[in-house]
Amino acid sequence: MSKGPRAFRLDEMPPDRERQTIELSPGIVVEHEPEEAIADEEAVTARPPRRRRLPWLGMLLSALGGLLLLALGLGVERLVRDLMASYPALGWFALALAALALAGLLGIVVREMLGMLRERRIEGLQKEAARILADKDEVGARKLVADVAALYARRPETARARGRLADLGDAVIDASELLGLAERELLAPLDRRARRLVAETAQQVSVVTALSPRAIVDVAFVLYSVAGLMRRIAALYGGRPGTLGFLRLAGNVLSHLTVTSGIAMGDSLLQQVMGLGLAARVSAKLGEGVVNGLLTARVGLSAIAVCRPLPFTALEPPVLGDVASSLFDRSAAKPPEGQ
């Protein structure tokens, strides 16, 4: 009596490797390694681990800054000592000025550090919210809502909203619903104020750049208005950045504008300008003002997305059309004289 063919393997494999079994015909079984495991192994072998490099630029800037501070301190100390030896009254006056300068420097450092900490805190809340929504973490959502409420604890206008969230207790257990309630109660009024700030700044930029006679004036005013808009939006959501914090905020806004919505920005601008056609009908200068206003509004909307402590989930995010309608209406209503 003949036996059926035995099972065989194509190759020898490690015992801990997950295998897939395929039956070619009755009695003939082939085991092979999954393609995903092979692809993962090839990816690991193809990309060697990156070596950590020393921060040479950071070391250089830190060393130069330390040397400059030492030179400045030694110069001030020598000046005070010489004045003390020659003119004691002037020496004490110079010492008082040095103490005031040191106090101002410490105040600036503390302000910058607090601004950076506020920005990092808001960024941490955003990342934690994304994780909670992905993992559906009810306990983490409850803690996150408490952290967001604590962020606005010193604002009297949020007292009623914070009270309603505190009264909920354990009544809401779904993570997304809990974050949605925090959005509607705490952030919806701030969103309306931020949208109004963006609309007003965009209208101002549109009118001023349409009336200004020089292109350099247009560029300077747009930059000034955009910087002020980002600062006001950051302060509205609890940021209040200093100088270094503002530079970091501007980089985050530019990254968000470039990576997430650069193409959408161009499509929206083209749709607004081509659809309404108001700028082309009135004057070329007014068209420049309208485009500058739309660009300012787009930067403001990106600043809202960056500075907001929670992502838009229960509420609809503001879009360019929300602020562009009034911008076009006001720009077309009062064309500049002499065009």
Short mmCIF file of C-alpha atoms in Angstrom, two decimals:
data_model
loop_
_atom_site.label_atom_id
_atom_site.label_comp_id
_atom_site.label_asym_id
_atom_site.label_seq_id
_atom_site.Cartn_x
_atom_site.Cartn_y
_atom_site.Cartn_z
CA MET A 1 0.00 0.00 0.00
CA SER A 2 1.61 3.25 -1.12
CA LYS A 3 1.61 6.27 1.12
CA GLY A 4 0.69 9.73 -0.02
CA PRO A 5 3.35 12.33 -0.59
CA ARG A 6 4.67 13.91 2.56
CA ALA A 7 4.72 17.60 3.36
CA PHE A 8 7.94 19.40 2.52
CA ARG A 9 9.44 22.86 2.98
CA LEU A 10 10.99 25.11 0.42
CA ASP A 11 13.71 26.31 2.77
CA GLU A 12 14.75 26.11 6.37
CA MET A 13 13.41 28.92 8.51
CA PRO A 14 14.03 30.09 12.09
CA PRO A 15 11.64 28.50 14.58
CA ASP A 16 10.31 31.86 15.81
CA ARG A 17 9.37 33.10 12.32
CA GLU A 18 5.66 33.25 11.60
CA ARG A 19 4.83 31.13 8.55
CA GLN A 20 1.97 30.81 6.20
CA THR A 21 0.86 27.32 5.06
CA ILE A 22 -0.46 26.76 1.55
CA GLU A 23 -1.93 23.43 0.43
CA LEU A 24 -1.04 22.94 -3.21
CA SER A 25 -2.89 19.62 -3.49
CA PRO A 26 -4.15 16.99 -1.08
CA GLY A 27 -1.19 15.89 0.93
CA ILE A 28 1.26 18.52 -0.39
CA VAL A 29 1.74 21.44 1.97
CA VAL A 30 4.21 24.31 1.49
CA GLU A 31 5.23 26.69 4.24
CA HIS A 32 6.73 30.05 3.35
CA GLU A 33 7.64 33.28 5.03
CA PRO A 34 5.11 36.16 4.76
CA GLU A 35 5.98 38.91 2.32
CA GLU A 36 5.47 41.56 5.01
CA ALA A 37 8.17 39.99 7.18
CA ILE A 38 10.55 39.83 4.22
CA ALA A 39 9.84 43.47 3.36
CA ASP A 40 10.39 44.53 6.98
CA GLU A 41 13.66 42.60 7.12
CA GLU A 42 14.86 44.14 3.85
CA ALA A 43 13.90 47.62 5.07
CA VAL A 44 15.84 47.11 8.28
CA THR A 45 18.91 45.85 6.46
CA ALA A 46 18.70 48.50 3.73
CA ARG A 47 18.57 51.48 6.11
CA PRO A 48 21.39 51.47 8.64
CA PRO A 49 20.75 53.33 11.91
CA ARG A 50 21.65 56.99 11.79
CA ARG A 51 24.43 58.09 14.05
CA ARG A 52 23.77 60.96 16.38
CA ARG A 53 25.89 63.96 15.51
CA LEU A 54 27.21 66.50 17.90
CA PRO A 55 25.36 69.86 17.77
CA TRP A 56 28.35 71.81 16.50
CA LEU A 57 26.32 74.89 15.58
CA GLY A 58 24.65 74.99 18.99
CA MET A 59 28.01 74.60 20.71
CA LEU A 60 29.47 77.44 18.63
CA LEU A 61 26.60 79.83 19.33
CA SER A 62 26.55 78.97 23.04
CA ALA A 63 30.30 79.48 23.37
CA LEU A 64 30.20 82.81 21.50
CA GLY A 65 27.29 84.01 23.61
CA GLY A 66 29.10 83.08 26.81
CA LEU A 67 32.26 84.91 25.69
CA LEU A 68 30.28 88.02 24.82
CA LEU A 69 28.55 88.00 28.21
CA LEU A 70 31.91 87.58 29.98
CA ALA A 71 33.43 90.43 27.99
CA LEU A 72 30.46 92.66 28.75
CA GLY A 73 30.56 91.79 32.44
CA LEU A 74 34.30 92.43 32.70
CA GLY A 75 33.93 95.73 30.87
CA VAL A 76 31.18 96.89 33.21
CA GLU A 77 33.14 95.75 36.26
CA ARG A 78 36.25 97.62 35.10
CA LEU A 79 34.20 100.75 34.38
CA VAL A 80 32.58 100.72 37.83
CA ARG A 81 35.93 100.10 39.54
CA ASP A 82 37.61 102.97 37.68
CA LEU A 83 34.74 105.32 38.48
CA MET A 84 34.83 104.28 42.13
CA ALA A 85 38.54 105.13 42.29
CA SER A 86 38.23 108.46 40.46
CA TYR A 87 34.67 109.70 41.13
CA PRO A 88 32.90 107.72 43.89
CA ALA A 89 29.52 109.33 43.21
CA LEU A 90 29.63 108.36 39.54
CA GLY A 91 30.83 104.92 40.53
CA TRP A 92 27.78 104.32 42.73
CA PHE A 93 25.56 105.68 39.97
CA ALA A 94 27.13 103.30 37.46
CA LEU A 95 26.70 100.41 39.90
CA ALA A 96 23.01 101.23 40.24
CA LEU A 97 22.64 101.33 36.45
CA ALA A 98 24.42 97.96 36.18
CA ALA A 99 22.02 96.49 38.77
CA LEU A 100 19.04 97.83 36.82
CA ALA A 101 20.42 96.37 33.60
CA LEU A 102 20.92 92.99 35.29
CA ALA A 103 17.37 93.07 36.64
CA GLY A 104 16.04 93.88 33.16
CA LEU A 105 18.08 91.05 31.64
CA LEU A 106 16.76 88.58 34.20
CA GLY A 107 13.21 89.77 33.55
CA ILE A 108 13.63 89.24 29.81
CA VAL A 109 15.05 85.75 30.35
CA VAL A 110 12.19 84.80 32.69
CA ARG A 111 9.59 86.18 30.25
CA GLU A 112 11.10 84.26 27.34
CA MET A 113 11.25 81.05 29.35
CA LEU A 114 7.63 81.39 30.46
CA GLY A 115 6.54 82.07 26.88
CA MET A 116 8.38 78.99 25.62
CA LEU A 117 6.88 76.88 28.40
CA ARG A 118 3.36 78.06 27.49
CA GLU A 119 3.91 77.17 23.85
CA ARG A 120 5.28 73.76 24.75
CA ARG A 121 2.33 73.20 27.06
CA ILE A 122 -0.16 73.92 24.28
CA GLU A 123 1.75 71.70 21.85
CA GLY A 124 1.72 68.95 24.46
CA LEU A 125 -2.06 69.29 24.82
CA GLN A 126 -2.48 69.00 21.05
CA LYS A 127 -0.37 65.84 20.84
CA GLU A 128 -2.12 64.31 23.84
CA ALA A 129 -5.52 65.03 22.27
CA ALA A 130 -4.47 63.29 19.05
CA ARG A 131 -3.28 60.26 21.02
CA ILE A 132 -6.46 60.10 23.08
CA LEU A 133 -8.68 60.25 20.00
CA ALA A 134 -6.65 57.49 18.36
CA ASP A 135 -6.58 55.22 21.43
CA LYS A 136 -10.06 56.18 22.75
CA ASP A 137 -8.59 56.72 26.20
CA GLU A 138 -11.45 57.83 28.49
CA VAL A 139 -9.21 58.38 31.53
CA GLY A 140 -6.73 60.42 29.50
CA ALA A 141 -9.57 62.44 27.97
CA ARG A 142 -10.87 63.36 31.42
CA LYS A 143 -7.41 64.47 32.52
CA LEU A 144 -6.87 66.41 29.29
CA VAL A 145 -10.14 68.31 29.73
CA ALA A 146 -9.04 69.24 33.26
CA ASP A 147 -5.69 70.48 31.90
CA VAL A 148 -7.37 72.60 29.23
CA ALA A 149 -9.73 74.06 31.84
CA ALA A 150 -6.73 74.85 34.06
CA LEU A 151 -5.12 76.66 31.12
CA TYR A 152 -7.98 79.22 31.23
CA ALA A 153 -8.46 79.21 35.00
CA ARG A 154 -7.52 82.91 35.30
CA ARG A 155 -10.06 84.08 32.72
CA PRO A 156 -13.37 85.15 34.27
CA GLU A 157 -15.25 84.73 30.98
CA THR A 158 -14.57 80.97 31.05
CA ALA A 159 -15.81 80.44 34.62
CA ARG A 160 -19.27 79.27 33.58
CA ALA A 161 -17.92 76.86 30.98
CA ARG A 162 -15.39 75.44 33.42
CA GLY A 163 -18.14 74.98 35.97
CA ARG A 164 -20.32 73.06 33.52
CA LEU A 165 -17.43 70.77 32.62
CA ALA A 166 -16.67 70.17 36.28
CA ASP A 167 -20.33 69.30 37.01
CA LEU A 168 -20.28 66.56 34.39
CA GLY A 169 -18.03 64.35 36.52
CA ASP A 170 -18.20 60.78 35.20
CA ALA A 171 -21.43 61.30 33.28
CA VAL A 172 -19.61 61.23 29.93
CA ILE A 173 -17.23 58.34 29.40
CA ASP A 174 -16.63 58.49 25.65
CA ALA A 175 -13.30 60.18 24.89
CA SER A 176 -14.33 61.91 21.67
CA GLU A 177 -17.59 63.14 23.18
CA LEU A 178 -15.77 64.50 26.22
CA LEU A 179 -13.28 66.41 24.09
CA GLY A 180 -16.16 67.64 21.95
CA LEU A 181 -17.89 69.06 25.03
CA ALA A 182 -14.66 70.83 26.01
CA GLU A 183 -14.48 72.30 22.53
CA ARG A 184 -18.04 73.57 22.56
CA GLU A 185 -17.91 74.95 26.09
CA LEU A 186 -14.38 76.38 26.33
CA LEU A 187 -13.03 76.93 22.84
CA ALA A 188 -16.08 77.91 20.78
CA PRO A 189 -16.15 81.52 22.15
CA LEU A 190 -12.40 81.81 21.61
CA ASP A 191 -12.80 80.49 18.06
CA ARG A 192 -15.37 83.17 17.28
CA ARG A 193 -13.08 85.89 18.61
CA ALA A 194 -10.13 84.48 16.67
CA ARG A 195 -12.16 84.37 13.46
CA ARG A 196 -13.19 87.99 14.03
CA LEU A 197 -9.55 89.00 14.58
CA VAL A 198 -8.54 87.33 11.32
CA ALA A 199 -11.36 89.00 9.38
CA GLU A 200 -10.62 92.47 10.77
CA THR A 201 -6.88 92.19 10.14
CA ALA A 202 -7.43 90.90 6.61
CA GLN A 203 -9.80 93.78 5.84
CA GLN A 204 -7.34 96.31 7.23
CA VAL A 205 -4.49 94.86 5.17
CA SER A 206 -6.65 94.84 2.05
CA VAL A 207 -7.65 98.50 2.39
CA VAL A 208 -4.22 99.85 3.38
CA THR A 209 -2.31 97.99 0.66
CA ALA A 210 -4.87 99.07 -1.91
CA LEU A 211 -4.36 102.73 -0.96
CA SER A 212 -0.59 102.74 -0.36
CA PRO A 213 1.50 104.24 -3.16
CA ARG A 214 4.67 102.15 -2.63
CA ALA A 215 5.27 98.43 -2.78
CA ILE A 216 7.72 98.60 0.14
CA VAL A 217 4.94 100.08 2.27
CA ASP A 218 2.70 97.16 1.30
CA VAL A 219 5.32 94.58 2.31
CA ALA A 220 6.14 96.30 5.60
CA PHE A 221 2.49 96.70 6.59
CA VAL A 222 1.61 93.12 5.69
CA LEU A 223 4.52 91.76 7.75
CA TYR A 224 3.61 94.00 10.69
CA SER A 225 -0.05 93.03 10.53
CA VAL A 226 0.69 89.30 10.21
CA ALA A 227 3.08 89.40 13.17
CA GLY A 228 0.54 91.24 15.31
CA LEU A 229 -2.21 88.84 14.26
CA MET A 230 -0.18 85.78 15.26
CA ARG A 231 0.65 87.34 18.63
CA ARG A 232 -3.00 88.19 19.35
CA ILE A 233 -4.21 84.73 18.36
CA ALA A 234 -1.54 83.09 20.51
CA ALA A 235 -2.49 85.29 23.48
CA LEU A 236 -6.17 84.55 22.91
CA TYR A 237 -5.58 80.80 23.23
CA GLY A 238 -3.25 81.19 26.22
CA GLY A 239 0.19 81.38 24.59
CA ARG A 240 1.56 84.91 25.11
CA PRO A 241 4.93 84.24 23.45
CA GLY A 242 8.01 86.42 23.91
CA THR A 243 10.52 87.25 21.20
CA LEU A 244 12.04 83.79 20.93
CA GLY A 245 8.66 82.19 21.42
CA PHE A 246 7.22 84.31 18.62
CA LEU A 247 9.99 83.19 16.26
CA ARG A 248 9.21 79.59 17.14
CA LEU A 249 5.49 80.25 16.66
CA ALA A 250 6.11 81.85 13.27
CA GLY A 251 8.11 78.79 12.20
CA ASN A 252 5.30 76.46 13.29
CA VAL A 253 2.70 78.54 11.46
CA LEU A 254 4.82 78.59 8.30
CA SER A 255 5.35 74.83 8.51
CA HIS A 256 1.63 74.23 8.98
CA LEU A 257 0.82 76.55 6.10
CA THR A 258 3.34 74.88 3.80
CA VAL A 259 2.89 71.23 4.68
CA THR A 260 -0.80 70.86 5.38
CA SER A 261 -2.57 73.48 3.30
CA GLY A 262 -0.26 75.12 0.79
CA ILE A 263 -2.12 73.68 -2.19
CA ALA A 264 -5.50 74.33 -0.62
CA MET A 265 -4.52 77.93 -0.03
CA GLY A 266 -3.75 78.44 -3.71
CA ASP A 267 -6.99 76.76 -4.79
CA SER A 268 -9.04 78.86 -2.37
CA LEU A 269 -7.42 82.09 -3.49
CA LEU A 270 -7.95 81.24 -7.14
CA GLN A 271 -11.57 80.28 -6.51
CA GLN A 272 -12.30 83.49 -4.61
CA VAL A 273 -10.63 85.79 -7.12
CA MET A 274 -11.88 84.07 -10.26
CA GLY A 275 -15.35 83.35 -8.89
CA LEU A 276 -16.16 86.82 -7.68
CA GLY A 277 -13.96 88.78 -10.06
CA LEU A 278 -14.39 91.98 -8.07
CA ALA A 279 -10.75 92.97 -7.99
CA ALA A 280 -10.27 92.72 -11.73
CA ARG A 281 -13.41 94.75 -12.37
CA VAL A 282 -12.41 97.64 -10.14
CA SER A 283 -8.66 98.15 -10.46
CA ALA A 284 -5.34 96.34 -10.44
CA LYS A 285 -4.29 98.06 -7.22
CA LEU A 286 -7.44 96.92 -5.48
CA GLY A 287 -6.72 93.42 -6.72
CA GLU A 288 -3.36 93.50 -4.98
CA GLY A 289 -5.08 94.59 -1.77
CA VAL A 290 -7.60 91.76 -2.00
CA VAL A 291 -4.87 89.15 -2.55
CA ASN A 292 -2.85 90.54 0.37
CA GLY A 293 -5.93 90.37 2.56
CA LEU A 294 -6.59 86.76 1.56
CA LEU A 295 -3.00 85.78 2.28
CA THR A 296 -3.20 87.47 5.68
CA ALA A 297 -6.41 85.61 6.42
CA ARG A 298 -4.82 82.30 5.44
CA VAL A 299 -1.89 82.88 7.78
CA GLY A 300 -4.34 83.75 10.55
CA LEU A 301 -6.27 80.52 10.02
CA SER A 302 -3.03 78.54 10.21
CA ALA A 303 -2.16 80.37 13.44
CA ILE A 304 -5.52 79.30 14.88
CA ALA A 305 -4.76 75.66 14.06
CA VAL A 306 -1.29 75.92 15.65
CA CYS A 307 -2.26 77.86 18.80
CA ARG A 308 -5.49 76.02 19.61
CA PRO A 309 -4.95 73.55 22.47
CA LEU A 310 -7.42 71.00 21.01
CA PRO A 311 -7.85 69.93 17.39
CA PHE A 312 -11.11 70.59 15.58
CA THR A 313 -13.26 67.49 16.09
CA ALA A 314 -16.75 68.46 17.22
CA LEU A 315 -16.61 71.92 15.62
CA GLU A 316 -15.94 72.82 12.02
CA PRO A 317 -12.59 74.55 11.46
CA PRO A 318 -12.74 78.04 9.98
CA VAL A 319 -12.06 78.25 6.28
CA LEU A 320 -11.01 81.05 3.99
CA GLY A 321 -14.54 81.57 2.74
CA ASP A 322 -15.68 82.56 6.25
CA VAL A 323 -13.60 85.74 6.16
CA ALA A 324 -13.27 86.29 2.41
CA SER A 325 -16.90 87.26 1.76
CA SER A 326 -16.81 90.38 3.93
CA LEU A 327 -13.33 91.15 2.64
CA PHE A 328 -14.50 91.22 -0.97
CA ASP A 329 -17.66 93.13 -0.17
CA ARG A 330 -15.86 95.91 1.70
CA SER A 331 -13.03 96.11 -0.80
CA ALA A 332 -15.40 96.44 -3.71
CA ALA A 333 -17.69 98.85 -1.93
CA LYS A 334 -15.09 101.58 -1.49
CA PRO A 335 -12.57 101.62 -4.30
CA PRO A 336 -9.58 103.90 -3.86
CA GLU A 337 -9.84 107.36 -5.31
CA GLY A 338 -7.93 108.31 -8.39
CA GLN A 339 -8.01 104.82 -9.95
#
